[in-house]
Coordinates of C-alpha atoms and ligand atoms in Angstrom, one line a residue:
X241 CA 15.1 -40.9 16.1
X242 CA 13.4 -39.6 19.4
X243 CA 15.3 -37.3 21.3
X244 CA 15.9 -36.2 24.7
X245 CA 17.0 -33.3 26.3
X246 CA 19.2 -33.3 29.3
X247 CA 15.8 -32.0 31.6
X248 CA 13.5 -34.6 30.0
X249 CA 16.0 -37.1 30.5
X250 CA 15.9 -35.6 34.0
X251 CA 12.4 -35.3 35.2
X252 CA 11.9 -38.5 33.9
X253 CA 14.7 -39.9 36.1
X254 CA 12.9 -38.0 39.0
X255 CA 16.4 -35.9 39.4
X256 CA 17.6 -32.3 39.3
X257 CA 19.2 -31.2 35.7
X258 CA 22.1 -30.5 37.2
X259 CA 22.8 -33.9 38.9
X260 CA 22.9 -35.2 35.2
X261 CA 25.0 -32.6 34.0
X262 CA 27.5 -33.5 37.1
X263 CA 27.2 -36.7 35.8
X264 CA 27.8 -36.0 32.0
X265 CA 31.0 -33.9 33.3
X266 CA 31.7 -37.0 35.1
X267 CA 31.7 -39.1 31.4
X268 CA 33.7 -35.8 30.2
X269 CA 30.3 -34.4 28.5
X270 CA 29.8 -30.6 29.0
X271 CA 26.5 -30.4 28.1
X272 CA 23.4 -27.3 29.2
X273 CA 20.4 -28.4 30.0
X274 CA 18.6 -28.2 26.9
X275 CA 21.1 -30.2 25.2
X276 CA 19.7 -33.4 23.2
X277 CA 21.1 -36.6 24.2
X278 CA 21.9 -39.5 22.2
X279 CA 20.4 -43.1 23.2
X280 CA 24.0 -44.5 24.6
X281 CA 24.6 -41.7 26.6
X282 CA 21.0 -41.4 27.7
X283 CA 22.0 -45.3 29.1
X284 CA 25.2 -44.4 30.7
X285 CA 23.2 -42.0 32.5
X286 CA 20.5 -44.2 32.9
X287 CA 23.4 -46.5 34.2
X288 CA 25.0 -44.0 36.8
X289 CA 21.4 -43.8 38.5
X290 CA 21.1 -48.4 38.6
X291 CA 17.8 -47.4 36.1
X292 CA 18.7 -50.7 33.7
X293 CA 17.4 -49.5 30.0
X294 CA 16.4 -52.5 28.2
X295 CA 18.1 -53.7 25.2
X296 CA 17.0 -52.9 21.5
X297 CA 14.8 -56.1 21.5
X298 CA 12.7 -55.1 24.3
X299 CA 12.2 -52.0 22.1
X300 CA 10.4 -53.9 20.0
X301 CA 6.6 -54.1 20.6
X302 CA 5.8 -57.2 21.6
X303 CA 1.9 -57.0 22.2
X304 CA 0.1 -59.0 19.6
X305 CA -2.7 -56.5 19.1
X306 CA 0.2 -54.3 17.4
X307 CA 0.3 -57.2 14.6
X308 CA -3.0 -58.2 14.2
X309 CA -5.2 -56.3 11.9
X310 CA -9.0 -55.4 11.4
X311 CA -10.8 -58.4 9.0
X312 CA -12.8 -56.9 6.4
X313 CA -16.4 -57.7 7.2
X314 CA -17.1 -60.0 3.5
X315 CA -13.5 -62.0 5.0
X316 CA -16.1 -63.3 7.9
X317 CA -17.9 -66.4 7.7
X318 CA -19.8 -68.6 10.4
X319 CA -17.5 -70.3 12.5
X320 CA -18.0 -73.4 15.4
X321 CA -19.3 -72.7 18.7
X322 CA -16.7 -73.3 21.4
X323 CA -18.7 -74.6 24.4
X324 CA -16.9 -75.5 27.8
X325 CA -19.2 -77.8 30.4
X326 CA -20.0 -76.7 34.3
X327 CA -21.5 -77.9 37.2
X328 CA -21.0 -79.6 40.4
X329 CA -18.9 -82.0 41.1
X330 CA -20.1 -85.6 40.4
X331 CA -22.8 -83.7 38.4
X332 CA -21.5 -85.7 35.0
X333 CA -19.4 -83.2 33.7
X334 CA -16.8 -85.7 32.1
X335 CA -19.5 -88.2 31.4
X336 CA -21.5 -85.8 29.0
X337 CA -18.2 -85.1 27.4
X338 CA -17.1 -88.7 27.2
X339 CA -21.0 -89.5 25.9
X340 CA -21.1 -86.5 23.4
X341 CA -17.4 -87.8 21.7
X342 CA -18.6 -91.3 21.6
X343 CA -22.0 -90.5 20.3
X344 CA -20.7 -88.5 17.6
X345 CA -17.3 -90.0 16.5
X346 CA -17.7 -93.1 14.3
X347 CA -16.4 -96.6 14.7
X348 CA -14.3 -95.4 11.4
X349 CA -12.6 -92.8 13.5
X350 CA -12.2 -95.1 16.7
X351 CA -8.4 -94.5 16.6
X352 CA -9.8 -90.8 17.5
X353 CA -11.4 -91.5 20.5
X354 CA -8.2 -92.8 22.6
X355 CA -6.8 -89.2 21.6
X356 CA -6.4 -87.0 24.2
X357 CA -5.7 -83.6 23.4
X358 CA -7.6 -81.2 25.4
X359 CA -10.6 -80.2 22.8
X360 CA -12.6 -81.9 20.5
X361 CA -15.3 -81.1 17.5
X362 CA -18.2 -83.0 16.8
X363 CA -20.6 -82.7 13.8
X364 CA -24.4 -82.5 14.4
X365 CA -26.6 -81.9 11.2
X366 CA -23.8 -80.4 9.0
X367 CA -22.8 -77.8 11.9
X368 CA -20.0 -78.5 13.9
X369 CA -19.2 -78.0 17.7
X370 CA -16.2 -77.3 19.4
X371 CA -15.8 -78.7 23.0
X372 CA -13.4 -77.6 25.4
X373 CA -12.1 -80.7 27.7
X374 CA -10.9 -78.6 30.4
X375 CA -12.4 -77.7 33.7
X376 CA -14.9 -75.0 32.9
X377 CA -13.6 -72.7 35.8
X378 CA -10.3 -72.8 34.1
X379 CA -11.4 -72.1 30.7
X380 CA -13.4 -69.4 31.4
X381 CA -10.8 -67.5 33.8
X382 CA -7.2 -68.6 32.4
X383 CA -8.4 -68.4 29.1
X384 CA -9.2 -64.5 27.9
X385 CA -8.0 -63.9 24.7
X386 CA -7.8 -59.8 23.9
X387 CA -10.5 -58.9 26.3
X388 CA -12.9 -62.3 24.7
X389 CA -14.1 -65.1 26.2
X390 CA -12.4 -68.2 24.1
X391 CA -15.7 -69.9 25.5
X392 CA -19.2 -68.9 23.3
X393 CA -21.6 -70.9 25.3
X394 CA -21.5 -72.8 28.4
X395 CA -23.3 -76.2 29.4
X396 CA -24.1 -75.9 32.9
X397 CA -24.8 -79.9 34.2
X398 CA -27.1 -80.3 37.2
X399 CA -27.8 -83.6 38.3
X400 CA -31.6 -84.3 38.8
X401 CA -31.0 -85.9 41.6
X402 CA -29.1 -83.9 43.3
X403 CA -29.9 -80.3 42.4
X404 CA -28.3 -77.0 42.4
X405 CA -24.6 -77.2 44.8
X406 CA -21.8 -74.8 46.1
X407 CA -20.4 -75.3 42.7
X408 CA -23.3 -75.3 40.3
X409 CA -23.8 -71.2 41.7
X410 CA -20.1 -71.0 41.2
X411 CA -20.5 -71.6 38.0
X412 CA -23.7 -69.4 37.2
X413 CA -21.5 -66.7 38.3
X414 CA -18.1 -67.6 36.4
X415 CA -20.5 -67.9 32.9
X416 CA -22.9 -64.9 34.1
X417 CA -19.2 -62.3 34.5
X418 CA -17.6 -63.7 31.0
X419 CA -21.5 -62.9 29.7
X420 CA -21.3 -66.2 28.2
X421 CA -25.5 -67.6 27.3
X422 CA -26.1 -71.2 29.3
X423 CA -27.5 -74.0 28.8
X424 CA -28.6 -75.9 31.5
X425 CA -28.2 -79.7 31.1
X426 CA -30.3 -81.5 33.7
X427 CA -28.4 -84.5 33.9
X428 CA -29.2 -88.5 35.9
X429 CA -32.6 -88.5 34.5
X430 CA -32.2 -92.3 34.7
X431 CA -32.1 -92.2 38.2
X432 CA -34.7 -92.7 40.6
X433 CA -35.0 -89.6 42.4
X434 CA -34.4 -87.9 39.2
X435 CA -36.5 -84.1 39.8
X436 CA -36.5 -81.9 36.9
X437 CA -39.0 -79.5 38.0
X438 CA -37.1 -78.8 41.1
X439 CA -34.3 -78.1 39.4
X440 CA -35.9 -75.7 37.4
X441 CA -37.4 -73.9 40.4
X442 CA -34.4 -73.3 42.3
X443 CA -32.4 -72.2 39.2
X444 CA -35.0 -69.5 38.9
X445 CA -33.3 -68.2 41.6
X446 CA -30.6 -67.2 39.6
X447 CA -32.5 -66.0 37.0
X448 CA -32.0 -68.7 34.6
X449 CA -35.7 -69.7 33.9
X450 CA -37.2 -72.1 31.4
X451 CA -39.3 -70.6 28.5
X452 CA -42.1 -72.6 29.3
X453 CA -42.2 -70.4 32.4
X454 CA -41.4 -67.1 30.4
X455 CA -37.9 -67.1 30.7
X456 CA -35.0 -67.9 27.8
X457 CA -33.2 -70.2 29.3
X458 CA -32.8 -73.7 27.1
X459 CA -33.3 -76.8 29.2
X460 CA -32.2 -79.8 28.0
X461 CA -32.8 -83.1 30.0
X462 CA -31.0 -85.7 29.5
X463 CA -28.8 -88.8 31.0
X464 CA -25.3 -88.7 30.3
X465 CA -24.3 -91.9 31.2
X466 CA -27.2 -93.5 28.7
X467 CA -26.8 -91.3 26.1
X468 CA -29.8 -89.7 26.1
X469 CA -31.1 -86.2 25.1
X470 CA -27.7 -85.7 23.7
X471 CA -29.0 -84.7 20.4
X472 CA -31.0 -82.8 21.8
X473 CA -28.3 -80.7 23.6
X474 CA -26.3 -80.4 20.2
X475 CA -29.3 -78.8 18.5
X476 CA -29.8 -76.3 21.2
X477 CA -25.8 -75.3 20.8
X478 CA -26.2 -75.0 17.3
X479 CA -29.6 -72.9 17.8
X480 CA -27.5 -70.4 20.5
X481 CA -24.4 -70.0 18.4
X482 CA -26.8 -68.9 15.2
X483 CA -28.0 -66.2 17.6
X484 CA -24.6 -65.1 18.9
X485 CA -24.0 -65.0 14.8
X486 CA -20.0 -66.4 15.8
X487 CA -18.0 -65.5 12.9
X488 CA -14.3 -65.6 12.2
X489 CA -12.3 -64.7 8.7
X490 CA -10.7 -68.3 7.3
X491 CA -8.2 -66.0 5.1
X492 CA -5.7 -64.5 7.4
X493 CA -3.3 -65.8 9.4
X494 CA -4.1 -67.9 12.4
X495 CA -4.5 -66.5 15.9
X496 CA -5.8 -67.9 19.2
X497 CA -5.3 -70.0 22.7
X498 CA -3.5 -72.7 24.1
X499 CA -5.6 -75.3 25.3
X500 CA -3.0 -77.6 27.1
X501 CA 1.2 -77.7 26.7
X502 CA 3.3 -80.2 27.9
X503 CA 7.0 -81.7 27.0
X504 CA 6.8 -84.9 25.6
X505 CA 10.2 -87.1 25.7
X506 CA 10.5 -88.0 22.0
X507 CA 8.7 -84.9 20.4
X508 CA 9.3 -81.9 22.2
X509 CA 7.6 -79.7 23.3
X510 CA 3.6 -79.8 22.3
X511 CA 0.8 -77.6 22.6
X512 CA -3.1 -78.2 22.1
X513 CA -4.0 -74.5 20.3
X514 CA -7.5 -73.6 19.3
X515 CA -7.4 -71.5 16.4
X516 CA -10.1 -68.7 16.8
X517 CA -8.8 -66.7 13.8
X518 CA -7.7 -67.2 10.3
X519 CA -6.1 -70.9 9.4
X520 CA -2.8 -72.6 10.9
X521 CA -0.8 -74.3 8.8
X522 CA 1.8 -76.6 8.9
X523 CA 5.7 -74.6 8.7
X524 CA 4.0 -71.0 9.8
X525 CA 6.4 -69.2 11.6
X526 CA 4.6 -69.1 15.5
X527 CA 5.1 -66.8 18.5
X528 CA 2.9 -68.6 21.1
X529 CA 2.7 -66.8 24.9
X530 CA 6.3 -66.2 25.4
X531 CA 8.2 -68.6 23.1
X532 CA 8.0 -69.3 19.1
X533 CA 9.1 -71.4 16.5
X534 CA 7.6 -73.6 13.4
X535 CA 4.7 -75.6 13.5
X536 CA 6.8 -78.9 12.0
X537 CA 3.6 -81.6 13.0
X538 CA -0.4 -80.9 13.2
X539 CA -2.4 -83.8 14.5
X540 CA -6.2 -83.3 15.2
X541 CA -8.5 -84.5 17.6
X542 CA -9.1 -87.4 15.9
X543 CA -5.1 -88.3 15.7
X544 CA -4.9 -87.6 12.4
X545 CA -2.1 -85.4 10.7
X546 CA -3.5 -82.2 9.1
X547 CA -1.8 -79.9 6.4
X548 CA -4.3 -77.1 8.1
X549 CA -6.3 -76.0 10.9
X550 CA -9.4 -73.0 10.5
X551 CA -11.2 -71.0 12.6
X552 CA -12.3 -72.5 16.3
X553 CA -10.5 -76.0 14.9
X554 CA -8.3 -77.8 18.4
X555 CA -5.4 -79.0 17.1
X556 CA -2.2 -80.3 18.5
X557 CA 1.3 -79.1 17.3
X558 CA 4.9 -79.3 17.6
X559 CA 7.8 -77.4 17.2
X560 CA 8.2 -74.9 19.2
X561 CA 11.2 -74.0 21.4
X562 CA 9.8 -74.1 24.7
X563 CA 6.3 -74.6 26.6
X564 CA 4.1 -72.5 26.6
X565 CA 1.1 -72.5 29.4
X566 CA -2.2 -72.9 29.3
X567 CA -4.4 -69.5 28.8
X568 CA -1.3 -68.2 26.0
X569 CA -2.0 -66.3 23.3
X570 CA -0.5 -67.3 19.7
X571 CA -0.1 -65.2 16.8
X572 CA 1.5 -66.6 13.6
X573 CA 3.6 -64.2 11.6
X574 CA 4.3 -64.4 7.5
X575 CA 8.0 -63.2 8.4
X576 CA 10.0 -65.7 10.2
X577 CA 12.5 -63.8 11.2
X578 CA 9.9 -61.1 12.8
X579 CA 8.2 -64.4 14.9
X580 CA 11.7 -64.9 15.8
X581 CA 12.2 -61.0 17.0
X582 CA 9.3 -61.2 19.1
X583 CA 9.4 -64.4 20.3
X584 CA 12.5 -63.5 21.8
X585 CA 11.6 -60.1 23.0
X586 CA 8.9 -61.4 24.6
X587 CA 11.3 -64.5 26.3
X588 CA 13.9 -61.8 27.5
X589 CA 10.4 -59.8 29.0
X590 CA 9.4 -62.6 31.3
X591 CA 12.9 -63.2 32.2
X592 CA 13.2 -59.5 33.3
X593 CA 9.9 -59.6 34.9
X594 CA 10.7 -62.9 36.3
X595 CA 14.2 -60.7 37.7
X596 CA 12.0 -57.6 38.6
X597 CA 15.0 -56.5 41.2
X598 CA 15.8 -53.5 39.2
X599 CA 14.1 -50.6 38.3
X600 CA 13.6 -51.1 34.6
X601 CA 13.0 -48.3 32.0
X602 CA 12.5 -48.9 28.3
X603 CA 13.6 -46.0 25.6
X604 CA 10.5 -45.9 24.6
X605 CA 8.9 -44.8 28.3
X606 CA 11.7 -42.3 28.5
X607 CA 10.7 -40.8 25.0
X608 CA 6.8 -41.0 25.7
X609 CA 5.2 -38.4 26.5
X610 CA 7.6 -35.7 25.5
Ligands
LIG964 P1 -18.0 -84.8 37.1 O1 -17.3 -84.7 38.4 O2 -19.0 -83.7 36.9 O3 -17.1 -84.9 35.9 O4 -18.9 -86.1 37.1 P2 -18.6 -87.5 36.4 O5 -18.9 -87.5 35.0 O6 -17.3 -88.0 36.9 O7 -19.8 -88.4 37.0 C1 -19.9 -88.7 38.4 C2 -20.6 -90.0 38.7 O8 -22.0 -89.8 38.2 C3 -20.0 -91.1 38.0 O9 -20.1 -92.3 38.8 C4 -20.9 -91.3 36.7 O10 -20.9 -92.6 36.3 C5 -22.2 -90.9 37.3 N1 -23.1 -90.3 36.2 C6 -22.8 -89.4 35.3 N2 -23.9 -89.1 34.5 C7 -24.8 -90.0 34.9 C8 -26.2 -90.2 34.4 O11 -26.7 -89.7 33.4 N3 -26.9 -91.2 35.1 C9 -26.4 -91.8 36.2 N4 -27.2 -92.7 36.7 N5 -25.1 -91.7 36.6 C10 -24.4 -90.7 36.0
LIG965 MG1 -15.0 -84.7 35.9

């Protein structure tokens, strides 16, 4: 194991050597400054200066990045788009969402379309889309998973009657930081002051400007509340997310966000997750933000139960311990007994953070840089 000497353990406590030898006389330890301590008396020292020195558990590193490892570049196959709608308020955010679900889910499915559970896919020409339900300000700045965007394109609705709002350039700038491509959806086209072309000018502003005028950007026309142009729309995701080349490796074990969390009364605690690597499956052992368990129930966003759940795939579980938040990370682990470890280490964390009245110093920063 690391060790300490009686000055490391000293500078790093920002005292003289000799204080802690007074004090290790004090414990009826005669010890010299270059003396190497052992970890219990490094805490009973620790202890005589209030410096709390976390237990083993906190030892253990409880940073997913630590766990996950590299994909091997023939593991990685296309994956869905994740897309996330913008726009102004009363723009027809939730109405395009609404219209895309009903367009594409089938009368078959109809049970489906009742469920609420904070995502949903739909298949246009083989490929399929993933759509997050969630306001796209939320998604985009809650929702960072290892440094990534969870979002892959956004859908930026302006209302052709109404033009570009507070809200809309909000939005621009949300989609422009997270470097996530747009697609602007001109939305009302029904309407009668419907006015594509001025929408198009004063987005120009922004530098989002139609290809017929030079620019990239993809504008798609359409009217939400008729249905129409939403094809349209799904072809230009599909076209975007072929350029972005989004790819994710089916064969390891699942990692990703939570979309939503909430405690129900007769099944726990459940949590909308959107797999973005590898597949869940039904009895992994899950550490999800700062609590774990077993997956014991997946349902889809079509209701139904599934055994499994791949790569950009929203899908609603139960089972775990406690709820987690919107924005956590999840990482499953083959061991269940190491999901448990850091599960729990990273429980007691936020409590101590939560605590934060004492200084706090873990082994391993005393031992660092040594
Ligand atoms: P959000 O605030 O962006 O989610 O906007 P909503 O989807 O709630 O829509 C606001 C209002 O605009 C509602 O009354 C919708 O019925 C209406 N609306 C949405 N899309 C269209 C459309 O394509 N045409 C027309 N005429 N009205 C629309
Ligand atoms: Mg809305």
């Amino acid at each position: 194991h690391n060790k300490l000497t009686v000055s490391e353990l000293a500078e790093k406590l920002n005292k003289e050597a000799s204080e802690i030898i007074k004090k290790l006389m004090f414990l009826g330890v005669m010890a010299t400054k270059n003396q190497d301590l052992d970890d219990d008396t490094i805490e009973l020292i620790c202890a005589e200066f209030d410096v709390e020195v976390e237990k083993e558990i906190i030892l253990e590193d409880t940073d997913f990045d630590k766990y996950i490892e590299e994909d091997k570049q023939e593991d990685l196959i296309e994956r869905p788009a994740v897309v996330t709608i913008m726009g102004h308020v009363d723009h027809g955010k939730t109405t395009l969402l609404d219209s895309i679900r009903h367009t594409k889910v089938t009368a078959g499915e109809a049970g489906g379309i009742t469920q609420h559970i904070g995502a949903y896919q739909v298949e246009n020409d083989g490929k399929k889309i993933t759509f997050l339900d969630t306001p796209g300000h939320a998604a985009f700045t809650s929702m960072r998973s290892r440094g990534a965007q969870v979002t892959d394109v956004a859908i930026l609705v302006v209302a052709a009657d109404d033009g570009v709002m507070p809200q809309t350039v909000e939005a621009i700038n949300h989609a422009k930081a997270a470097e996530v491509p747009i697609i602007v959806a001109v939305n009302k086209m029904d309407k009668e002051g419907a006015n594509p072309d001025r929408v198009m000018q004063e987005l120009t502003e922004y530098e989002l400007i139609p290809e017929d005028w030079g620019g990239d950007t993809i504008f798609v026309n359409l009217s939400a509340i008729k249905g129409e142009g939403i094809d349209e729309l799904l072809e230009m995701i599909v076209l975007v997310s072929e350029v972005e080349e989004l790819k994710a490796n089916p064969h390891t074990t699942a990692f990703g966000t939570v979309i939503d969390a909430q405690l129900d009364k007769g099944r726990g605690s459940v949590a909308t997750l959107l797999v973005q690597n590898g597949t869940l499956h039904v009895s992994d052992s899950i550490v999800v933000g700062n609590t774990h368990g077993r997956v014991r129930a997946m349902v889809n966003d079509l209701g139904k139960r599934v055994n499994n759940a791949g790569p950009s795939t929203p899908v609603e579980i139960t089972g775990l311990n406690d709820v987690p938040q919107a924005g956590d990370q999840f990482l499953v682990f083959k061991d269940e007994k190491k999901a448990r470890q850091i599960g729990e280490a990273r429980q007691q964390k936020q409590i101590q953070e939560n605590r934060g009245e004492q200084t706090k110093v873990s082994l391993d920063d005393l031992f660092e840089q040594i």
